[in-house]
Short mmCIF file of N, CA and C in Angstrom, two decimals:
data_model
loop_
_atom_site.label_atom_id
_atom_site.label_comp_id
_atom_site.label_asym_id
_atom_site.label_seq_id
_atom_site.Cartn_x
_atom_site.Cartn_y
_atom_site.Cartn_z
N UNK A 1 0.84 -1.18 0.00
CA UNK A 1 0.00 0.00 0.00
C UNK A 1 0.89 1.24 0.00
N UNK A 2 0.52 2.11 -1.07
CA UNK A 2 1.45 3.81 -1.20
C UNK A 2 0.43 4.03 0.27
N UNK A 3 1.80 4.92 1.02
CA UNK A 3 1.32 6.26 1.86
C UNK A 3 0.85 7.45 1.29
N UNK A 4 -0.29 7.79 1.55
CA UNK A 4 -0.62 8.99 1.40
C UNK A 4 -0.26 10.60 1.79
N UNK A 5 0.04 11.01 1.08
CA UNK A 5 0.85 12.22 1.22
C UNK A 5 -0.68 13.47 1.81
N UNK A 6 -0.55 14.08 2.78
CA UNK A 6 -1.20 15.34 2.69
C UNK A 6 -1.50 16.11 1.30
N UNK A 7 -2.50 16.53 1.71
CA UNK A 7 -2.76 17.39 0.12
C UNK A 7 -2.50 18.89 0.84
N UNK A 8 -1.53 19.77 -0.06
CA UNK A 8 -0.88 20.80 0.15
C UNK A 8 -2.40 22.12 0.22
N UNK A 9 -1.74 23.26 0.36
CA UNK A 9 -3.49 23.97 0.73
C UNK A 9 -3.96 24.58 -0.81
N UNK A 10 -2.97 24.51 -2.05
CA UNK A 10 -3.23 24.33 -3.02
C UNK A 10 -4.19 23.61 -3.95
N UNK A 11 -3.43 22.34 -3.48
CA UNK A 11 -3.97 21.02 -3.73
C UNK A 11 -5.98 21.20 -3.34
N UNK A 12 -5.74 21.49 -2.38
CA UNK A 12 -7.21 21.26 -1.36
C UNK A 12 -8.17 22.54 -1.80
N UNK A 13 -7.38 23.75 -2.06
CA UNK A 13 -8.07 24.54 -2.91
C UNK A 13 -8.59 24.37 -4.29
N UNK A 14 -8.08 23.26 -5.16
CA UNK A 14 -8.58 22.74 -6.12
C UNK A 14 -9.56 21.68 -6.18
N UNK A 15 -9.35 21.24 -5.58
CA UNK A 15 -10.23 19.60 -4.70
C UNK A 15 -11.55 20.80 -4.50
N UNK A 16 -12.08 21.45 -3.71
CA UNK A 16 -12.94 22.07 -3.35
C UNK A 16 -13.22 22.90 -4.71
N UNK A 17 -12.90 23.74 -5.28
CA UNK A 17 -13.04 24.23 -6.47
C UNK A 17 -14.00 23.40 -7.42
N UNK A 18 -13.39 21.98 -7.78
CA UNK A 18 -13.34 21.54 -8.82
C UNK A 18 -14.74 20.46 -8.04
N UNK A 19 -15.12 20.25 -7.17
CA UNK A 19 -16.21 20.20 -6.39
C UNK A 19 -17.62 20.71 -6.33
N UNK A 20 -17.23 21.57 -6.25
CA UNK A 20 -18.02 22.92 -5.84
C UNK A 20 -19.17 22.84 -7.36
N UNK A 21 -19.39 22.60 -7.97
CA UNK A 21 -20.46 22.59 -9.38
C UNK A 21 -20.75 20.96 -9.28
N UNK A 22 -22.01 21.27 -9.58
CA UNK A 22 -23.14 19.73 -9.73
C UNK A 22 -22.80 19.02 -10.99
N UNK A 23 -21.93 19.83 -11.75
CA UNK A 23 -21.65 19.05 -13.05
C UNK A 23 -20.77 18.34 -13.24
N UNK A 24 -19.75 19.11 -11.99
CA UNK A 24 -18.35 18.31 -12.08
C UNK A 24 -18.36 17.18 -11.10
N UNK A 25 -19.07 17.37 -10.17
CA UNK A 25 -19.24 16.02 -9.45
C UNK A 25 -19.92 14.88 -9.91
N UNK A 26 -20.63 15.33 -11.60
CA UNK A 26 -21.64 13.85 -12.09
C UNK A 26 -20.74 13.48 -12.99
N UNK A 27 -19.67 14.58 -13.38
CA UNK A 27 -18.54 14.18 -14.82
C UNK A 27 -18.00 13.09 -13.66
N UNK A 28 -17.24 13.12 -12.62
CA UNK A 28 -16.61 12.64 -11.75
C UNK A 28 -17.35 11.34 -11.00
N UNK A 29 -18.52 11.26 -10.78
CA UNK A 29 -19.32 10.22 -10.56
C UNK A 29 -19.14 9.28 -11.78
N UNK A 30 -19.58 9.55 -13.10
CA UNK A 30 -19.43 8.87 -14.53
C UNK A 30 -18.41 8.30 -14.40
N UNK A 31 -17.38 9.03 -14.50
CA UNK A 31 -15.98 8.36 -14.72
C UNK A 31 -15.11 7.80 -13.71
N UNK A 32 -16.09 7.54 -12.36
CA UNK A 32 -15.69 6.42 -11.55
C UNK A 32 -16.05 5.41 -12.10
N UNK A 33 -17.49 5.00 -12.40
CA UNK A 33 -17.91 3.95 -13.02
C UNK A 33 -17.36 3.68 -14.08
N UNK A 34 -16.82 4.14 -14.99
CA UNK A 34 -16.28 3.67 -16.10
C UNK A 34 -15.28 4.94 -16.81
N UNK A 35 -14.35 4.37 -17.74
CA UNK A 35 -13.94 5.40 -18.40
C UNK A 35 -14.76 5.78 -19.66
N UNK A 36 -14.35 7.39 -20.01
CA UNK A 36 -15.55 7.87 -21.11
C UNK A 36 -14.81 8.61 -21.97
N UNK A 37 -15.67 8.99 -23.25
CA UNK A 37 -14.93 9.79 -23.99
C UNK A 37 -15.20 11.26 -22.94
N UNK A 38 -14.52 12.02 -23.66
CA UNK A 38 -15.27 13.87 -23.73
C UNK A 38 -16.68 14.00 -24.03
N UNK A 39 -16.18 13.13 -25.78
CA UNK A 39 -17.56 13.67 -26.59
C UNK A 39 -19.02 13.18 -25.61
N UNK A 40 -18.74 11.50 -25.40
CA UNK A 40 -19.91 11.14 -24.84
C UNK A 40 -20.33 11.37 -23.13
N UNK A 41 -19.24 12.39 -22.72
CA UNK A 41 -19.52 12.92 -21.30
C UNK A 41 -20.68 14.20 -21.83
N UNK A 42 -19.72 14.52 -23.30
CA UNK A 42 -20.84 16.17 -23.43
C UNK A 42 -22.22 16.00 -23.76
N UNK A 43 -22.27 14.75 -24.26
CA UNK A 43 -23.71 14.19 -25.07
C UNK A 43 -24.78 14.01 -23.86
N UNK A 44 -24.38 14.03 -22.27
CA UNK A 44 -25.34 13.69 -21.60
C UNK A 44 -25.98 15.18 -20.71
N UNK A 45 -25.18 16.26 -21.28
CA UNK A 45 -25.80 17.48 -20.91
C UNK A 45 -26.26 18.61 -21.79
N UNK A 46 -27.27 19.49 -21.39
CA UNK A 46 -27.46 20.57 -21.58
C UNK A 46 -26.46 21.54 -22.19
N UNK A 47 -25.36 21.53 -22.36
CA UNK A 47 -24.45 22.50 -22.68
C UNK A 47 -23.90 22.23 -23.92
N UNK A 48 -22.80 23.25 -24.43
CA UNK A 48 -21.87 22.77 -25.08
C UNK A 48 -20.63 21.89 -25.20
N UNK A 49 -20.44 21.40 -26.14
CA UNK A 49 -19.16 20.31 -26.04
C UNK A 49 -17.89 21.11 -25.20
N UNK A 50 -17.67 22.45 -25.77
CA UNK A 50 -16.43 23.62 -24.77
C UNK A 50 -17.03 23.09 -23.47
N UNK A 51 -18.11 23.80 -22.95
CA UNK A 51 -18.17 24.30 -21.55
C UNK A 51 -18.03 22.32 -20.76
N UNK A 52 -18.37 21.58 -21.88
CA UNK A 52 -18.35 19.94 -21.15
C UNK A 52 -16.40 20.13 -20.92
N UNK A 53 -15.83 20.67 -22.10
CA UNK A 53 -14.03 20.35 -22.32
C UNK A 53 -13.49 21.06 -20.61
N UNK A 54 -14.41 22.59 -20.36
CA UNK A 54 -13.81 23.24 -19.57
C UNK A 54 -14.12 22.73 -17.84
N UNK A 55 -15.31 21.81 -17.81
CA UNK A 55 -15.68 21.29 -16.21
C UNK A 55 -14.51 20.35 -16.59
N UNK A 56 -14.30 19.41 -17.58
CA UNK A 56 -13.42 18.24 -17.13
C UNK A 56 -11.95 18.78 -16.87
N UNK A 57 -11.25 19.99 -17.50
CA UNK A 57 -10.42 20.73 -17.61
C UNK A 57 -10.09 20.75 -15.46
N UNK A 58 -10.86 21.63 -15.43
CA UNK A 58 -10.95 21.91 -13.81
C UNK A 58 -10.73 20.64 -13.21
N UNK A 59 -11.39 19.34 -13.64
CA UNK A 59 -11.27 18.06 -13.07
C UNK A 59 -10.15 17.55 -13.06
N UNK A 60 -9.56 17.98 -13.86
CA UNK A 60 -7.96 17.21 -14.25
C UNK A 60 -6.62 17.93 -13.82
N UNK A 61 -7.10 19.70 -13.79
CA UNK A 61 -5.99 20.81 -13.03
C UNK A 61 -6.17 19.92 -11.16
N UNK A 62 -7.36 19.36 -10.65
CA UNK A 62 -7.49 19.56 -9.77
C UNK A 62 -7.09 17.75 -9.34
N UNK A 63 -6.51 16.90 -10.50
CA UNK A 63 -6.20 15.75 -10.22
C UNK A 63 -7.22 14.50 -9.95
N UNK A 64 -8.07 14.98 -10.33
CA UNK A 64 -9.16 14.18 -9.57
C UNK A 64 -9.80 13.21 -10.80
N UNK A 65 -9.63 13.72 -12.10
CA UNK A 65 -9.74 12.75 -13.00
C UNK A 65 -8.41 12.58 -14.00
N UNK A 66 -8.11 11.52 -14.76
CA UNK A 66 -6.70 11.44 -15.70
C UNK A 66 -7.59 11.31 -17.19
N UNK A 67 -7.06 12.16 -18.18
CA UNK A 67 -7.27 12.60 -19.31
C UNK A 67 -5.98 11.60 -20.57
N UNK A 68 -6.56 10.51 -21.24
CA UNK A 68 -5.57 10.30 -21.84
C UNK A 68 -5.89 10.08 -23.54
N UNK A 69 -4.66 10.13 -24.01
CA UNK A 69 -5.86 10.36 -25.88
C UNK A 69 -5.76 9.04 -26.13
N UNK A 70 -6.39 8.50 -27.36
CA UNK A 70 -6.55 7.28 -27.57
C UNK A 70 -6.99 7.87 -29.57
N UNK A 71 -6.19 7.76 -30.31
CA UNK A 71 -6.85 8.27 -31.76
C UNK A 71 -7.15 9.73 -31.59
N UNK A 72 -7.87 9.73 -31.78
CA UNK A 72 -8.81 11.60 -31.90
C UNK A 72 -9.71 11.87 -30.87
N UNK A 73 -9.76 10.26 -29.97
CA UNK A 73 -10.80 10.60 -28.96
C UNK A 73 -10.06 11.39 -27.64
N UNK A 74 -10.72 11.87 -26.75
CA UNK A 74 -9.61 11.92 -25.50
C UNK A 74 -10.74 11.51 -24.20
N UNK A 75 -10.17 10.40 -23.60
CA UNK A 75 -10.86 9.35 -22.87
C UNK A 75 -10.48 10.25 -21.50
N UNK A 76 -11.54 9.93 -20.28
CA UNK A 76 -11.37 10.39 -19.16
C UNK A 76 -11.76 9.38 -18.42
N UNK A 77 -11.00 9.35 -17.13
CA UNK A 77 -11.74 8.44 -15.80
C UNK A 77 -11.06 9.00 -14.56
N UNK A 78 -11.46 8.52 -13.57
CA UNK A 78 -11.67 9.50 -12.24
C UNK A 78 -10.45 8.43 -11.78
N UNK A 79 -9.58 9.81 -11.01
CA UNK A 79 -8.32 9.20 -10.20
C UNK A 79 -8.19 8.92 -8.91
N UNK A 80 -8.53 7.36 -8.53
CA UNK A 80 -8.62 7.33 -7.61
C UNK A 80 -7.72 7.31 -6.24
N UNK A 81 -6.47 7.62 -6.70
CA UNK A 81 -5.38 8.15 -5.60
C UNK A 81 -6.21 9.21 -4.49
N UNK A 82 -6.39 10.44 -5.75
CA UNK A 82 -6.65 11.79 -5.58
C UNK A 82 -8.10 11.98 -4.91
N UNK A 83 -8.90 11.00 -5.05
CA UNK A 83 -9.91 10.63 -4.58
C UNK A 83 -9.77 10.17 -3.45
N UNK A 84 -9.27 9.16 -3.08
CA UNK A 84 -8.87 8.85 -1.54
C UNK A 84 -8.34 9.86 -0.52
N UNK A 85 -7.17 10.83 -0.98
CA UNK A 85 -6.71 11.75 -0.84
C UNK A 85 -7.57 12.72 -0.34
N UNK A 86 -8.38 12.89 -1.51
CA UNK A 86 -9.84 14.31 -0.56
C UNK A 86 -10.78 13.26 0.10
N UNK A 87 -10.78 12.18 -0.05
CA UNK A 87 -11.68 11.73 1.40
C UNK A 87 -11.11 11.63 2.58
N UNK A 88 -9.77 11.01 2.61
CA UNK A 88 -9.04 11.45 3.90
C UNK A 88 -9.20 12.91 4.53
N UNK A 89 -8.87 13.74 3.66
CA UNK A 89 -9.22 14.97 3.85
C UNK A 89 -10.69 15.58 4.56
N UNK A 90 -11.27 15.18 4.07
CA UNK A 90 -13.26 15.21 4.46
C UNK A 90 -13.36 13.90 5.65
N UNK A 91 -12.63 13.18 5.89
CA UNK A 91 -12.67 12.85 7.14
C UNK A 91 -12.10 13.30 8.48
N UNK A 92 -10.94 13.41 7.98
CA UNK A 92 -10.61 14.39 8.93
C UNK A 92 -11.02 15.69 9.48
N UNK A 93 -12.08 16.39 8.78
CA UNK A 93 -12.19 17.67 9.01
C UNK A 93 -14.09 17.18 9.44
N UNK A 94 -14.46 16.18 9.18
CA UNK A 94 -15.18 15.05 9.98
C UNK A 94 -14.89 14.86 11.42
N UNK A 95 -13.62 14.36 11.69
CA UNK A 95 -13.59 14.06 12.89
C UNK A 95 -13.83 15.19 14.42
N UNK A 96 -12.82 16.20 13.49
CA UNK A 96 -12.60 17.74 13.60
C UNK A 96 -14.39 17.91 14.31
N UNK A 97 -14.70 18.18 13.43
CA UNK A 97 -16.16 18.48 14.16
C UNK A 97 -17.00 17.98 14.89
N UNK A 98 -16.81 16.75 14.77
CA UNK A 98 -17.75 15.83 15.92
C UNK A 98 -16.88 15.85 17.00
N UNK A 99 -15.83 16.03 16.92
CA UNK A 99 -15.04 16.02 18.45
C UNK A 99 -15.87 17.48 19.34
N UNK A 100 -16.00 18.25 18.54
CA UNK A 100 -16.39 19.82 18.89
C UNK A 100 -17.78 19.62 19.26
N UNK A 101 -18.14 19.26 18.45
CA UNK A 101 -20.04 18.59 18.83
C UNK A 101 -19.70 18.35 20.02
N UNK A 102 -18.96 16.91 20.43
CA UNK A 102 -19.08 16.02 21.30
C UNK A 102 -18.61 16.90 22.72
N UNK A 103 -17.54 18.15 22.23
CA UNK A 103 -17.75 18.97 23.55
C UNK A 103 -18.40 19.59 23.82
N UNK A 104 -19.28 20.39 23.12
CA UNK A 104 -20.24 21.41 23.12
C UNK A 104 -21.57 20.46 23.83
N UNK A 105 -21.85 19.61 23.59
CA UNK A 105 -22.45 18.92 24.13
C UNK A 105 -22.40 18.17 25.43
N UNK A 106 -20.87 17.83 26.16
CA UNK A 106 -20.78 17.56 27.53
C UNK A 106 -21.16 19.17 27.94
N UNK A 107 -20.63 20.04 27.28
CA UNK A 107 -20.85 21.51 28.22
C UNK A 107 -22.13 21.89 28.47
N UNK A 108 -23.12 21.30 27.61
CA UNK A 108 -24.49 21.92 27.90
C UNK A 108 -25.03 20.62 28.67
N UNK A 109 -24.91 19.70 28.70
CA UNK A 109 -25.02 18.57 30.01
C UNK A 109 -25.12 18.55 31.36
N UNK A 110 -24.03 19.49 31.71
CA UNK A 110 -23.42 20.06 33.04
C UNK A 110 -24.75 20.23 33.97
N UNK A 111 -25.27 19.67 34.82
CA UNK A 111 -25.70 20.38 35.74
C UNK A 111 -25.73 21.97 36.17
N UNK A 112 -26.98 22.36 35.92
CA UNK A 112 -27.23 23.92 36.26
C UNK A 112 -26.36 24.19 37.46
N UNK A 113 -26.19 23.59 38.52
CA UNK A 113 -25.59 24.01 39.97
C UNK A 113 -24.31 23.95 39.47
N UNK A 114 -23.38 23.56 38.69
CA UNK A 114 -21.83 23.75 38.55
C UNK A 114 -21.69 25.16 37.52
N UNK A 115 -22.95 25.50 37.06
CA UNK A 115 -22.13 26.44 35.95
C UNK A 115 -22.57 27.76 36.71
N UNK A 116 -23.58 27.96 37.67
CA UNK A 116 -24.03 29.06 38.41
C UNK A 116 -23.15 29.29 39.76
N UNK A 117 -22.60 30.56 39.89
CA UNK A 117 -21.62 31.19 40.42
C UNK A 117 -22.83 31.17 42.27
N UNK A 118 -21.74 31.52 43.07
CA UNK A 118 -22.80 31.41 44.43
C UNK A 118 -22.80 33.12 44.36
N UNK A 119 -23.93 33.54 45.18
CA UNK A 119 -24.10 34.78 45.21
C UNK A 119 -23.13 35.05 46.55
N UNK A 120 -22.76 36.43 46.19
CA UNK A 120 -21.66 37.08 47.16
C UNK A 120 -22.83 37.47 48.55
N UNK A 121 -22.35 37.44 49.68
CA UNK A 121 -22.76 37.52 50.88
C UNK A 121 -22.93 39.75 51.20
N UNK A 122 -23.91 39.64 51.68
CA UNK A 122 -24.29 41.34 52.07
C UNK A 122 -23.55 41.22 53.11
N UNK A 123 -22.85 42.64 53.22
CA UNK A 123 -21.84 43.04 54.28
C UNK A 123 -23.03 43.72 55.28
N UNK A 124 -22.38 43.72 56.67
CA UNK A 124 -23.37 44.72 57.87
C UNK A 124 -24.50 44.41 58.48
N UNK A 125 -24.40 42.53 57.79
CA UNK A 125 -25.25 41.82 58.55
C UNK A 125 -25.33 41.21 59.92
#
């Protein structure tokens, strides 16, 4: 098994980027399941064949899918290093928060009598 390297804040700024649109996460869904052309990634949307070239573009600056030619076609499928990589990532920042939950939540647990201060005593009594 390769060790996984941290993803640099670069790296993770692209990962999120290239995320971040519903299109690039179904190009990226697709081409887990299988590898695809371009053409027949563009054939399953609304858009143009460019704006299909420019989500997978982002997909591939951001590592997350590998682009290779084959003839005139240029085939895509999702990299699953880079994929493991931002799930490590999204777990960890997972854990990150449920730990915080999990305190925020002993703190509101507490018994009313430990978090209420005693009242100070009147002098000249």
């Amino acid at each position: 098994m390769v060790a996984q390297r941290e993803l640099s804040e670069a790296e993770v700024d692209r990962v999120f980027h290239a995320l971040a649109t519903a299109t690039r996460r179904d190009i990226l869904r697709r081409t887990i399941e299988r590898e695809q052309s371009v053409s027949t990634l563009a054939s399953e949307y609304e858009m143009s064949f460019a704006a299909v070239q420019k989500h997978v573009a982002v997909l591939e600056a951001a590592n997350l899918i590998i682009k290779r030619a084959e003839g005139r076609e240029r085939l895509v499928r999702a990299n699953p290093e880079m994929i493991a990589r931002a799930r490590a990532l999204l777990a960890r920042y997972e854990e990150l928060w449920r730990s915080r939950i999990a305190r925020l939540d002993d703190l509101l647990a507490e018994p009313a009598s430990t978090q209420q201060h005693d009242e100070p005593k009147e002098q000249g009594d």
